[in-house]
Coordinates of C-alpha atoms in Angstrom, one line a residue:
Chain A
M7 CA 40.8 184.8 -123.0
S8 CA 42.0 187.6 -120.8
G9 CA 40.8 190.1 -123.6
S10 CA 37.3 188.8 -123.2
C11 CA 37.7 188.7 -119.4
A12 CA 38.6 192.3 -119.2
L13 CA 36.0 193.5 -121.6
A14 CA 33.5 191.3 -119.7
L15 CA 34.6 193.0 -116.2
I16 CA 34.7 196.6 -117.8
L17 CA 31.1 196.0 -119.1
A18 CA 29.9 194.9 -115.8
A19 CA 31.2 198.1 -114.2
L20 CA 29.3 200.0 -117.1
V21 CA 26.0 197.8 -116.2
L22 CA 26.4 199.4 -112.5
G23 CA 26.7 202.9 -113.9
T24 CA 23.8 202.6 -116.4
F25 CA 21.5 200.9 -113.9
S26 CA 22.4 203.6 -111.2
S27 CA 21.7 206.5 -113.7
A28 CA 18.6 204.7 -115.1
V29 CA 17.0 204.6 -111.7
F30 CA 17.8 208.0 -110.7
L31 CA 16.4 209.4 -113.8
W32 CA 13.2 207.2 -113.3
E33 CA 13.0 208.6 -109.6
W34 CA 13.4 212.3 -111.0
V35 CA 11.2 211.9 -113.9
V36 CA 8.6 209.3 -113.1
G37 CA 8.6 209.0 -109.4
A38 CA 10.1 206.3 -107.0
P39 CA 10.7 203.0 -108.9
T40 CA 8.9 199.9 -107.7
P41 CA 11.1 196.6 -107.3
L42 CA 9.4 195.4 -110.6
S43 CA 10.3 198.5 -112.4
A44 CA 13.8 198.4 -111.0
L45 CA 14.1 194.7 -111.9
I46 CA 13.0 195.2 -115.6
L47 CA 15.4 198.3 -116.0
L48 CA 18.4 195.8 -114.7
I49 CA 17.3 193.0 -116.9
G50 CA 17.1 195.2 -120.0
I51 CA 20.5 197.0 -119.2
T52 CA 22.2 193.9 -118.7
G53 CA 20.8 192.3 -121.9
V54 CA 22.0 195.2 -124.0
F55 CA 25.4 194.8 -122.7
I56 CA 25.7 191.0 -122.8
K57 CA 24.7 191.7 -126.4
V58 CA 27.6 194.3 -126.7
F59 CA 29.8 191.8 -125.2
L60 CA 29.0 189.1 -127.5
V61 CA 29.4 191.1 -130.5
L62 CA 33.0 192.7 -129.3
K63 CA 34.1 189.3 -128.0
R64 CA 34.1 187.8 -131.7
R65 CA 36.1 190.7 -133.0
I66 CA 38.7 191.0 -130.4
P67 CA 42.0 189.7 -132.0
L68 CA 43.1 186.3 -130.1
L69 CA 46.9 186.8 -129.5
Q70 CA 49.2 183.8 -128.0
V71 CA 51.1 184.3 -125.0
A72 CA 54.4 185.9 -125.7
S73 CA 56.4 185.4 -122.8
V74 CA 59.2 183.1 -123.1
R75 CA 60.8 183.8 -119.8
H76 CA 62.0 181.2 -117.1
W77 CA 59.3 179.0 -115.4
V78 CA 59.5 181.2 -112.1
F79 CA 57.9 184.1 -114.1
H80 CA 54.9 182.0 -114.8
L81 CA 54.4 180.3 -111.3
L82 CA 55.4 182.9 -108.6
P83 CA 53.3 185.9 -109.6
A84 CA 50.4 183.3 -109.9
A85 CA 51.0 182.0 -106.5
C86 CA 51.4 185.3 -105.1
M87 CA 48.2 186.6 -106.4
V88 CA 46.3 183.5 -105.0
I89 CA 47.9 184.0 -101.6
G90 CA 47.2 188.0 -101.8
L91 CA 43.9 187.6 -102.8
I92 CA 43.0 185.2 -99.9
C93 CA 44.9 187.3 -97.3
S94 CA 43.3 190.6 -98.7
G95 CA 40.0 189.1 -99.0
I96 CA 40.0 188.1 -95.2
A97 CA 41.2 191.4 -94.1
V98 CA 38.5 193.4 -96.4
V99 CA 35.8 191.4 -95.2
R100 CA 36.9 191.5 -91.3
Q101 CA 37.2 195.4 -92.0
A102 CA 33.9 195.5 -93.4
R103 CA 32.3 193.7 -90.4
Q104 CA 34.0 196.1 -88.1
E105 CA 32.6 199.2 -89.8
P106 CA 29.1 198.2 -91.2
N107 CA 28.1 201.7 -91.9
G108 CA 31.3 202.6 -93.8
E109 CA 33.5 205.4 -93.0
W110 CA 32.3 208.9 -92.1
D111 CA 31.8 210.1 -95.7
A112 CA 29.7 206.9 -96.4
F113 CA 27.0 207.6 -93.8
A114 CA 27.4 211.6 -93.8
V115 CA 27.3 211.5 -97.6
W116 CA 27.0 208.7 -99.8
N117 CA 24.6 206.3 -97.9
L118 CA 22.7 209.1 -96.6
H119 CA 21.8 210.5 -100.0
A120 CA 20.9 206.6 -101.0
R121 CA 18.5 206.9 -98.1
F122 CA 16.9 210.1 -99.2
L123 CA 16.4 208.5 -102.7
Y124 CA 14.9 205.3 -101.4
R125 CA 12.9 206.6 -98.4
G126 CA 12.0 210.0 -100.1
S127 CA 9.4 209.3 -102.7
E128 CA 6.9 211.9 -103.9
G129 CA 9.9 214.2 -104.3
A130 CA 11.0 214.1 -100.3
W131 CA 14.4 213.0 -101.9
K132 CA 15.0 216.5 -103.0
G133 CA 16.0 217.0 -99.3
I134 CA 19.4 216.1 -100.4
F135 CA 19.8 219.7 -101.7
A136 CA 18.5 221.4 -98.8
P137 CA 21.1 224.0 -97.7
V138 CA 21.9 222.7 -94.2
T139 CA 25.1 221.9 -92.5
W140 CA 27.6 220.0 -94.5
S141 CA 24.9 218.7 -96.6
N142 CA 27.0 218.1 -99.6
G143 CA 24.0 218.0 -101.5
G144 CA 25.9 219.0 -104.8
Y145 CA 27.6 215.7 -105.1
P146 CA 26.9 213.6 -108.2
L147 CA 24.7 210.5 -107.5
L148 CA 26.0 207.6 -109.3
L149 CA 26.9 205.7 -105.9
P150 CA 23.8 206.6 -104.0
G151 CA 21.7 205.8 -107.1
L152 CA 23.0 202.5 -107.3
V153 CA 22.8 201.8 -103.6
N154 CA 19.0 203.0 -104.0
G155 CA 18.4 200.7 -107.1
A156 CA 19.9 197.6 -105.3
W157 CA 17.6 198.5 -102.1
T158 CA 14.5 199.0 -104.3
L159 CA 15.4 195.4 -105.8
V160 CA 15.4 193.6 -102.7
G161 CA 12.8 195.4 -101.2
D162 CA 14.5 196.5 -98.0
E163 CA 17.2 198.7 -96.9
R164 CA 20.0 196.4 -95.9
P165 CA 23.3 197.9 -94.6
I166 CA 25.2 194.9 -96.3
I167 CA 24.4 196.0 -99.7
P168 CA 26.3 199.3 -99.8
A169 CA 29.2 197.2 -98.2
M170 CA 28.9 194.5 -100.9
L171 CA 28.9 197.0 -103.8
A172 CA 32.0 198.8 -102.3
I173 CA 33.7 195.7 -102.4
A174 CA 32.6 194.6 -105.8
F175 CA 33.6 197.9 -107.1
G176 CA 37.4 197.2 -105.5
A177 CA 37.3 193.8 -106.9
L178 CA 36.4 194.6 -110.4
S179 CA 39.3 197.3 -110.5
I180 CA 41.9 194.4 -109.6
G181 CA 40.4 192.1 -112.1
I182 CA 40.5 194.8 -114.5
V183 CA 44.1 195.7 -114.1
W184 CA 45.0 192.0 -114.2
S185 CA 43.0 190.8 -117.3
G186 CA 43.6 194.1 -119.2
V187 CA 47.3 194.2 -118.8
S188 CA 47.5 190.4 -119.5
A189 CA 45.5 191.0 -122.7
L190 CA 47.8 193.6 -124.0
A191 CA 51.1 192.5 -122.6
R192 CA 50.5 188.8 -123.1
D193 CA 52.7 187.8 -120.3
E194 CA 53.0 187.6 -116.6
R195 CA 53.0 191.3 -116.0
G196 CA 49.2 191.2 -115.6
W197 CA 49.5 189.4 -112.4
L198 CA 52.1 191.9 -111.0
S199 CA 50.3 194.9 -111.9
A200 CA 47.3 193.5 -109.8
L201 CA 49.7 192.5 -107.1
V202 CA 51.0 196.1 -107.0
L203 CA 47.4 197.2 -106.3
L204 CA 46.9 194.5 -103.6
A205 CA 50.1 195.8 -102.1
T206 CA 48.9 199.2 -101.6
P207 CA 47.2 199.0 -98.1
S208 CA 45.5 202.6 -98.3
F209 CA 43.7 201.4 -101.5
L210 CA 42.3 198.3 -99.8
Y211 CA 41.4 200.3 -96.9
L212 CA 39.2 202.2 -98.9
F213 CA 37.1 199.1 -100.0
P214 CA 34.7 199.0 -97.0
D215 CA 34.6 202.3 -96.5
Q216 CA 31.5 202.6 -98.8
T217 CA 32.7 206.0 -100.3
A218 CA 33.0 206.9 -103.8
D219 CA 36.7 206.8 -104.1
I220 CA 37.1 203.3 -105.4
P221 CA 34.1 203.7 -107.7
I222 CA 35.4 206.6 -109.4
A223 CA 38.9 204.9 -109.5
L224 CA 37.2 201.9 -111.3
Y225 CA 35.6 204.3 -113.8
M226 CA 38.9 206.1 -114.5
L227 CA 40.7 202.9 -115.1
A228 CA 38.0 201.4 -117.3
T229 CA 38.3 204.6 -119.3
M230 CA 42.1 204.2 -119.7
A231 CA 41.7 200.5 -120.4
L232 CA 39.3 200.9 -123.0
L233 CA 41.2 203.7 -124.7
Q234 CA 44.2 201.4 -124.9
F235 CA 42.0 198.6 -126.3
A236 CA 40.9 200.7 -129.0
E237 CA 44.2 201.6 -130.1
A238 CA 45.6 198.0 -129.7
W239 CA 42.7 196.3 -131.2
R240 CA 41.6 198.2 -134.5
E241 CA 39.0 195.9 -135.3
V242 CA 37.0 197.3 -132.4
R243 CA 38.3 200.6 -132.2
R244 CA 35.1 202.6 -132.6
P245 CA 32.9 200.7 -130.1
M246 CA 35.8 200.9 -127.7
L247 CA 35.9 204.5 -127.9
V248 CA 32.3 205.0 -127.4
L249 CA 32.6 202.8 -124.5
A250 CA 35.4 204.7 -123.1
G251 CA 33.4 208.0 -123.3
L252 CA 30.7 206.3 -121.4
S253 CA 32.9 205.1 -118.8
A254 CA 34.6 208.6 -118.3
G255 CA 30.7 210.1 -118.0
F256 CA 30.3 207.6 -115.3
A257 CA 33.5 209.0 -113.6
A258 CA 32.0 212.5 -113.9
W259 CA 28.7 211.1 -112.6
T260 CA 30.4 209.6 -109.3
K261 CA 32.5 212.6 -108.0
D262 CA 33.1 215.9 -109.2
E263 CA 36.9 215.3 -109.9
G264 CA 35.3 212.9 -112.6
L265 CA 34.6 216.1 -114.6
L266 CA 38.1 217.2 -114.3
F267 CA 39.3 213.7 -115.6
V268 CA 36.9 214.1 -118.5
V269 CA 38.5 217.3 -119.4
A270 CA 42.0 215.8 -118.8
V271 CA 41.2 212.9 -120.9
L272 CA 39.8 214.9 -123.8
G273 CA 42.3 217.9 -123.5
S274 CA 45.4 215.4 -123.5
H275 CA 43.8 213.4 -126.7
L276 CA 43.2 216.8 -128.4
V277 CA 46.7 218.1 -127.7
T278 CA 48.7 214.8 -128.5
L279 CA 46.7 214.2 -131.8
A280 CA 46.9 217.9 -132.9
L281 CA 50.7 218.1 -132.2
L282 CA 51.3 214.9 -134.2
R283 CA 48.9 216.3 -137.0
Y284 CA 46.8 213.1 -136.9
W285 CA 43.5 215.2 -137.9
R286 CA 41.5 212.2 -139.2
D287 CA 42.0 210.2 -136.1
L288 CA 41.1 213.3 -133.9
R289 CA 38.0 213.8 -135.3
T290 CA 37.2 210.1 -135.3
N291 CA 38.3 209.6 -131.8
L292 CA 36.5 212.6 -130.3
T293 CA 33.4 212.0 -132.0
M294 CA 33.2 208.5 -130.8
I295 CA 34.1 209.2 -127.1
G296 CA 31.6 212.2 -127.5
L297 CA 29.1 210.0 -128.3
G298 CA 29.5 207.7 -125.2
L299 CA 30.0 210.6 -122.9
A300 CA 26.9 212.8 -124.2
P301 CA 23.9 211.0 -122.3
I302 CA 25.6 210.9 -118.9
L303 CA 27.0 214.6 -119.4
A304 CA 23.6 215.5 -120.2
L305 CA 22.2 214.0 -117.1
L306 CA 24.9 215.6 -115.2
I307 CA 24.3 219.1 -116.5
S308 CA 20.5 218.8 -115.8
F309 CA 21.3 217.7 -112.3
K310 CA 23.6 220.7 -111.7
I311 CA 21.3 223.3 -113.5
F312 CA 17.9 222.0 -112.1
L313 CA 18.7 220.5 -108.7
I314 CA 21.6 221.9 -107.1
P315 CA 22.6 225.4 -106.3
G316 CA 25.4 226.9 -108.1
N317 CA 28.8 225.2 -106.9
N318 CA 31.7 227.3 -108.5
P319 CA 35.2 225.3 -108.1
V320 CA 36.9 228.8 -108.3
Q321 CA 35.8 229.9 -104.8
T322 CA 38.6 232.7 -104.6
I323 CA 41.2 234.3 -106.8
G324 CA 42.7 236.1 -103.8
H325 CA 45.3 233.3 -103.1
A326 CA 46.7 233.1 -106.8
S327 CA 49.2 235.9 -106.2
S328 CA 50.4 234.7 -102.7
A329 CA 53.8 232.8 -103.0
G330 CA 53.2 231.2 -99.7
R331 CA 50.0 229.5 -100.8
Y332 CA 52.1 227.9 -103.8
W333 CA 54.7 226.5 -101.3
E334 CA 52.0 225.2 -99.0
I335 CA 50.2 223.3 -101.7
L336 CA 53.6 222.0 -103.0
L337 CA 54.4 220.9 -99.2
G338 CA 50.9 219.3 -99.0
F339 CA 51.7 217.3 -102.3
Y340 CA 55.0 216.2 -100.9
D341 CA 53.4 214.9 -97.6
A342 CA 50.5 213.1 -99.8
A343 CA 53.4 211.4 -101.6
K344 CA 55.1 210.2 -98.5
G345 CA 51.8 209.1 -97.1
F346 CA 50.5 207.5 -100.1
G347 CA 50.0 203.8 -99.8
G348 CA 49.8 203.9 -95.9
T349 CA 53.1 202.3 -95.5
W350 CA 55.4 204.9 -94.2
Q351 CA 55.4 203.3 -90.9
G352 CA 55.6 199.6 -92.0
G353 CA 55.7 198.1 -95.5
I354 CA 57.4 199.4 -98.6
H355 CA 56.2 202.4 -100.6
P356 CA 53.9 201.5 -103.5
I357 CA 55.8 203.9 -106.0
L358 CA 59.1 201.7 -104.9
L359 CA 57.2 198.6 -105.9
L360 CA 56.1 200.3 -109.3
G361 CA 59.7 201.0 -109.8
L362 CA 60.8 197.5 -109.3
F363 CA 58.1 196.5 -111.5
L364 CA 59.1 198.9 -114.3
L365 CA 62.8 197.9 -113.8
L366 CA 61.6 194.3 -114.6
Y367 CA 59.8 195.2 -117.8
A368 CA 61.1 198.6 -119.1
R369 CA 62.7 198.4 -122.5
P370 CA 63.9 201.4 -124.6
L371 CA 61.0 203.0 -125.8
R372 CA 60.3 202.8 -129.7
N373 CA 57.4 203.7 -131.6
L374 CA 55.3 205.1 -128.9
R375 CA 51.7 205.1 -130.0
P376 CA 49.6 208.5 -129.9
M377 CA 47.2 206.9 -127.4
S378 CA 49.8 206.1 -124.9
I379 CA 51.2 209.7 -125.0
S380 CA 47.9 211.0 -124.5
L381 CA 47.2 208.9 -121.5
A382 CA 50.4 209.6 -120.0
L383 CA 49.3 213.1 -120.0
V384 CA 46.3 212.5 -118.1
V385 CA 47.7 212.0 -114.7
P386 CA 49.9 214.9 -114.8
A387 CA 47.0 217.0 -116.2
M388 CA 45.0 215.7 -113.1
F389 CA 47.5 216.7 -110.4
G390 CA 47.6 220.2 -112.2
G391 CA 44.0 220.5 -111.8
Y392 CA 44.1 219.5 -108.1
F393 CA 46.9 222.2 -107.9
L394 CA 44.6 224.8 -109.1
V395 CA 41.6 223.7 -107.0
Y396 CA 43.6 224.0 -103.9
L397 CA 44.8 227.4 -105.3
F398 CA 41.4 228.9 -105.7
S399 CA 39.8 227.4 -102.7
S400 CA 38.8 229.5 -99.8
E401 CA 39.5 227.0 -97.1
G402 CA 41.4 228.7 -94.3
N403 CA 43.5 225.7 -93.1
L404 CA 44.8 224.5 -96.4
H405 CA 47.3 222.1 -94.7
D406 CA 44.2 220.2 -93.2
Y407 CA 42.2 220.6 -96.3
I408 CA 45.1 218.9 -98.5
G409 CA 46.0 216.4 -95.9
G410 CA 42.1 215.3 -95.6
T411 CA 41.8 215.2 -99.6
L412 CA 44.9 214.7 -101.5
N413 CA 45.5 211.1 -100.5
R414 CA 42.1 209.7 -101.7
L415 CA 42.4 211.7 -104.8
C416 CA 46.0 209.9 -105.4
I417 CA 44.3 206.5 -104.5
Q418 CA 41.6 207.3 -107.4
L419 CA 44.3 207.7 -109.9
W420 CA 46.4 204.8 -108.8
P421 CA 44.8 201.7 -110.8
A422 CA 44.6 203.9 -113.9
S423 CA 48.3 204.9 -113.3
V424 CA 49.4 201.3 -112.6
F425 CA 47.5 200.1 -115.9
M426 CA 48.9 203.0 -117.9
L427 CA 52.3 202.1 -116.9
A428 CA 52.3 198.5 -117.4
T429 CA 50.6 198.8 -120.8
G430 CA 51.3 202.5 -122.2
L431 CA 55.0 202.9 -121.7
L432 CA 56.0 199.4 -122.6
P433 CA 56.0 197.3 -125.8
T434 CA 52.6 195.5 -125.8
S435 CA 50.5 193.5 -127.9
T436 CA 50.9 195.4 -131.0
A437 CA 54.5 194.7 -130.9
T438 CA 56.0 191.1 -131.8
A439 CA 57.1 188.4 -129.3
N440 CA 60.5 189.5 -130.0
E441 CA 60.0 193.0 -129.4
I442 CA 58.2 192.4 -126.2
Q443 CA 61.3 190.2 -124.9
Chain B
M16 CA 57.0 216.6 -87.8
S17 CA 57.4 213.8 -90.0
A18 CA 60.7 212.4 -90.8
L19 CA 62.3 213.1 -94.3
L20 CA 63.0 209.5 -95.1
P21 CA 61.2 206.5 -93.6
T22 CA 62.7 204.7 -90.6
N23 CA 61.3 201.3 -90.9
G24 CA 63.7 198.4 -91.4
E25 CA 62.0 197.3 -94.6
Y26 CA 63.8 200.0 -96.3
L27 CA 67.0 199.1 -95.3
I28 CA 66.4 195.3 -96.5
V29 CA 65.3 196.7 -99.8
S30 CA 68.3 199.0 -100.2
V31 CA 70.5 195.7 -99.5
L32 CA 68.4 193.6 -102.0
F33 CA 68.8 196.4 -104.6
A34 CA 72.4 196.4 -104.3
V35 CA 72.5 192.7 -104.8
Y36 CA 70.2 193.0 -107.9
L37 CA 72.6 195.5 -109.3
A38 CA 75.7 193.2 -108.8
L39 CA 74.0 190.3 -110.4
R40 CA 72.9 192.8 -113.3
L41 CA 76.3 194.1 -113.7
N42 CA 77.8 190.5 -113.6
I43 CA 80.3 191.4 -110.9
V44 CA 80.2 187.7 -110.0
P45 CA 80.1 185.8 -113.5
R46 CA 79.0 182.6 -112.0
I47 CA 76.0 183.6 -110.6
G48 CA 75.3 186.8 -112.4
G49 CA 74.1 188.0 -115.7
R50 CA 70.8 189.3 -117.2
R51 CA 68.5 186.0 -116.8
N52 CA 69.5 185.4 -113.1
S53 CA 69.4 189.0 -112.2
E54 CA 65.7 189.2 -113.6
I55 CA 64.6 186.2 -111.7
F56 CA 66.3 187.7 -108.5
L57 CA 64.3 191.0 -109.4
L58 CA 61.0 189.1 -109.7
V59 CA 61.5 187.2 -106.2
F60 CA 62.4 190.5 -105.0
L61 CA 59.4 192.2 -106.1
C62 CA 57.1 189.5 -105.0
G63 CA 58.7 189.4 -101.5
A64 CA 58.2 193.2 -101.1
I65 CA 54.4 193.0 -102.3
S66 CA 54.1 190.1 -99.7
V67 CA 55.3 192.6 -97.2
N68 CA 52.7 195.0 -97.8
I69 CA 50.0 192.5 -98.0
G70 CA 51.0 191.2 -94.6
V71 CA 51.2 194.9 -93.3
H72 CA 47.4 195.4 -94.6
Y73 CA 46.4 192.1 -93.0
R74 CA 47.8 192.7 -89.6
T75 CA 46.5 196.3 -89.2
V76 CA 43.1 195.1 -89.9
Q77 CA 43.5 192.1 -87.5
R78 CA 44.7 194.6 -84.9
G79 CA 41.3 196.4 -85.4
Y80 CA 40.8 199.3 -88.1
S81 CA 37.9 201.3 -86.9
R82 CA 37.5 205.0 -86.6
D83 CA 36.0 206.0 -83.1
K84 CA 32.3 205.9 -84.3
V85 CA 29.6 204.5 -82.9
L86 CA 26.1 204.9 -84.7
Y87 CA 23.6 203.7 -82.0
A88 CA 22.0 202.0 -84.8
E89 CA 18.9 200.4 -83.3
T90 CA 18.3 203.6 -80.9
L91 CA 18.5 205.7 -84.1
R92 CA 16.2 203.4 -86.0
S93 CA 13.3 203.5 -83.3
L94 CA 13.6 207.4 -83.8
S95 CA 13.1 207.3 -87.4
Q96 CA 10.2 205.0 -86.7
V97 CA 8.5 207.5 -84.5
L98 CA 8.8 210.6 -86.7
P99 CA 5.5 211.5 -88.7
E100 CA 5.5 212.6 -92.0
G101 CA 7.2 215.8 -92.8
T102 CA 10.3 217.6 -93.9
R103 CA 12.4 219.2 -91.4
V104 CA 13.4 218.4 -87.8
G105 CA 15.4 220.6 -85.3
Y106 CA 18.5 219.2 -83.7
V107 CA 20.1 220.2 -80.4
S108 CA 23.1 218.7 -78.8
D109 CA 25.3 219.6 -75.8
I110 CA 28.6 218.5 -77.6
K111 CA 30.6 221.5 -78.6
R112 CA 31.7 221.7 -82.2
S113 CA 35.2 222.0 -81.1
D114 CA 34.8 218.3 -79.9
R115 CA 34.8 217.4 -83.6
N116 CA 34.6 213.5 -83.6
A117 CA 32.0 213.2 -81.0
W118 CA 29.9 216.1 -82.5
L119 CA 30.3 214.3 -86.1
V120 CA 29.2 211.0 -84.8
R121 CA 26.1 212.4 -83.1
Y122 CA 25.1 214.7 -85.8
F123 CA 25.4 212.6 -88.8
G124 CA 24.4 209.5 -87.0
T125 CA 21.0 211.3 -86.3
K126 CA 21.0 212.8 -89.9
Y127 CA 21.5 209.5 -91.3
A128 CA 18.7 207.8 -89.1
V129 CA 16.1 210.4 -90.0
A130 CA 16.6 210.8 -93.9
P131 CA 14.5 212.0 -95.7
W132 CA 13.8 214.5 -93.0
V133 CA 16.2 217.1 -93.3
L134 CA 18.0 217.7 -89.8
E135 CA 18.2 221.5 -89.2
E136 CA 20.2 222.8 -86.1
G137 CA 18.2 224.6 -83.5
T138 CA 14.6 224.6 -82.3
V139 CA 13.0 226.2 -85.2
P140 CA 11.0 223.2 -86.7
N141 CA 7.9 221.8 -84.6
W142 CA 9.8 218.7 -84.2
V143 CA 13.2 218.6 -82.3
I144 CA 15.7 215.9 -81.7
V145 CA 17.8 216.2 -78.6
N146 CA 21.0 214.1 -78.9
A147 CA 22.9 215.0 -75.6
A148 CA 25.7 213.2 -73.8
V149 CA 24.2 214.8 -70.6
Y150 CA 20.9 215.9 -71.1
D151 CA 20.2 219.5 -69.8
P152 CA 16.5 220.8 -69.9
R153 CA 17.7 224.2 -70.9
L154 CA 18.6 222.9 -74.2
I155 CA 14.9 223.0 -75.0
P156 CA 12.9 226.1 -75.1
D157 CA 9.6 226.2 -73.2
G158 CA 6.6 225.2 -75.3
M159 CA 8.0 222.0 -76.3
V160 CA 7.0 218.4 -74.9
L161 CA 8.8 215.3 -74.7
V162 CA 7.4 212.8 -77.2
R163 CA 9.8 209.7 -76.0
D164 CA 13.3 209.1 -74.6
F165 CA 15.1 206.6 -76.6
G166 CA 17.9 206.4 -74.1
E167 CA 21.6 207.0 -74.9
G168 CA 21.1 210.5 -74.7
L169 CA 18.6 210.8 -77.5
R170 CA 15.3 212.5 -77.0
L171 CA 12.4 213.5 -79.3
F172 CA 10.3 216.9 -78.6
R173 CA 7.4 218.4 -80.4
R174 CA 5.9 221.9 -80.2
K175 CA 2.8 222.0 -77.9
E176 CA -0.3 222.8 -80.1
E177 CA -1.7 226.2 -79.3

């Protein structure tokens, strides 16, 4: 049941990504889509994904709940989840009403680009890429494309639409963590993993902000979840890997750090399977992931080549020999770690909550699966990448630059990290009930 | 300078509860200790800690979680409706860039309103928006005429036809 639910939620996220990409491609190649053409696209894409869901659902193994713990373990997390969802839901909606236009970046970048796409028929949308003050024209267009698609569908530029989409992305993240962990672990830890997300105030503050941080977090999470499913459910391994590639592609089409994520996922997979000498799996996995990734990567590369001016992530190599720069970056990472979760001045740090969660479920690690090792490497690889970006950045005030960006980068990785720790490094559905206990 | 360790009371309570958990886990008091009871205690402890954070988020938003920005949405909408077909519109403001928040609110609010026009700082384009807290005619060069004053410091000018 939770396996099908997780798959349905992930496919819903992929429908949004595919619809956004299709609407953008339509606008670029054919011209501004009409409400009818947008509706046809949406119905077609949803139909294809429903078919995929029905085919995969039949092949997902049905596993019984394995937990034989005390009844408190069944009741308390579920009760907390209900209360948590109500309180957080009220707070998120209230914040969305306080900030109907979202946070700075929403109307300075993401919804601005959506307006260019929606209002700029006959090529005027390319004004996004005009080199004027803080245009950020090089940002990928999944979120603006989706908002544009939704506005086109309803035939009006309603501010509530980006707000609702933003909340939907957040809700999907929580739902995927709950159902995905429940499906693999077959016990109550799915509830607790989702609760750890709900107990991260800075994650929830980002929902109504209408920026791309929560959408990219969703696609990173979906990629990790699909890769875990591919390993746990051998019956659907290949289609799950293709979908994981597609999801990773959407992460790259949402924000530039998504490209780093693609490199981290492929690189960690390559290194792990090569070191373990699983050559056959390596070839199959990379081919399948590549199949899903290719169309979105092609769109992204075309976008970068034909529409936007060059944007080299290595802005300067002058700082690479400066020891002070390394120290400043490390201090920035330390500050970000402290401030992560928004609980320093009240509440409990989410990493501490995750520690308690692991204490409750961790068992001696036996027979770690290659996919788990590979996924465990993704997060450190991402942080390594961020470190290099800061090192090669030409920003004068590095302290402010890191302070303004790293917290959000950490939040982007948070749902995927919680999922990975709850499923990857603990005995899961491939283990017997006794092993889980 | 931020503190090295958090100073809020929650961490003291967490430390005490963690010590209780360890005492149960190590079975220091055999009557109430042991693995099963310690796990139940840890679960209740974790759910309690989670509830504290959910409460922190709820109370913060209740107090008003907004970030000092007003978009003058209606006024800006009227401005976007008056602009004719075109590509670039100039932008002038009396607010210094050093007053970062005030400058950003007005600049990005205007930019968002007039899209797909590209907002260009200065008075080179034929149409120019003045978004000023206190209007000073010297902001606009000779040869431009006022098209409309929208209020809230927002004015639209266009170059006189020669």
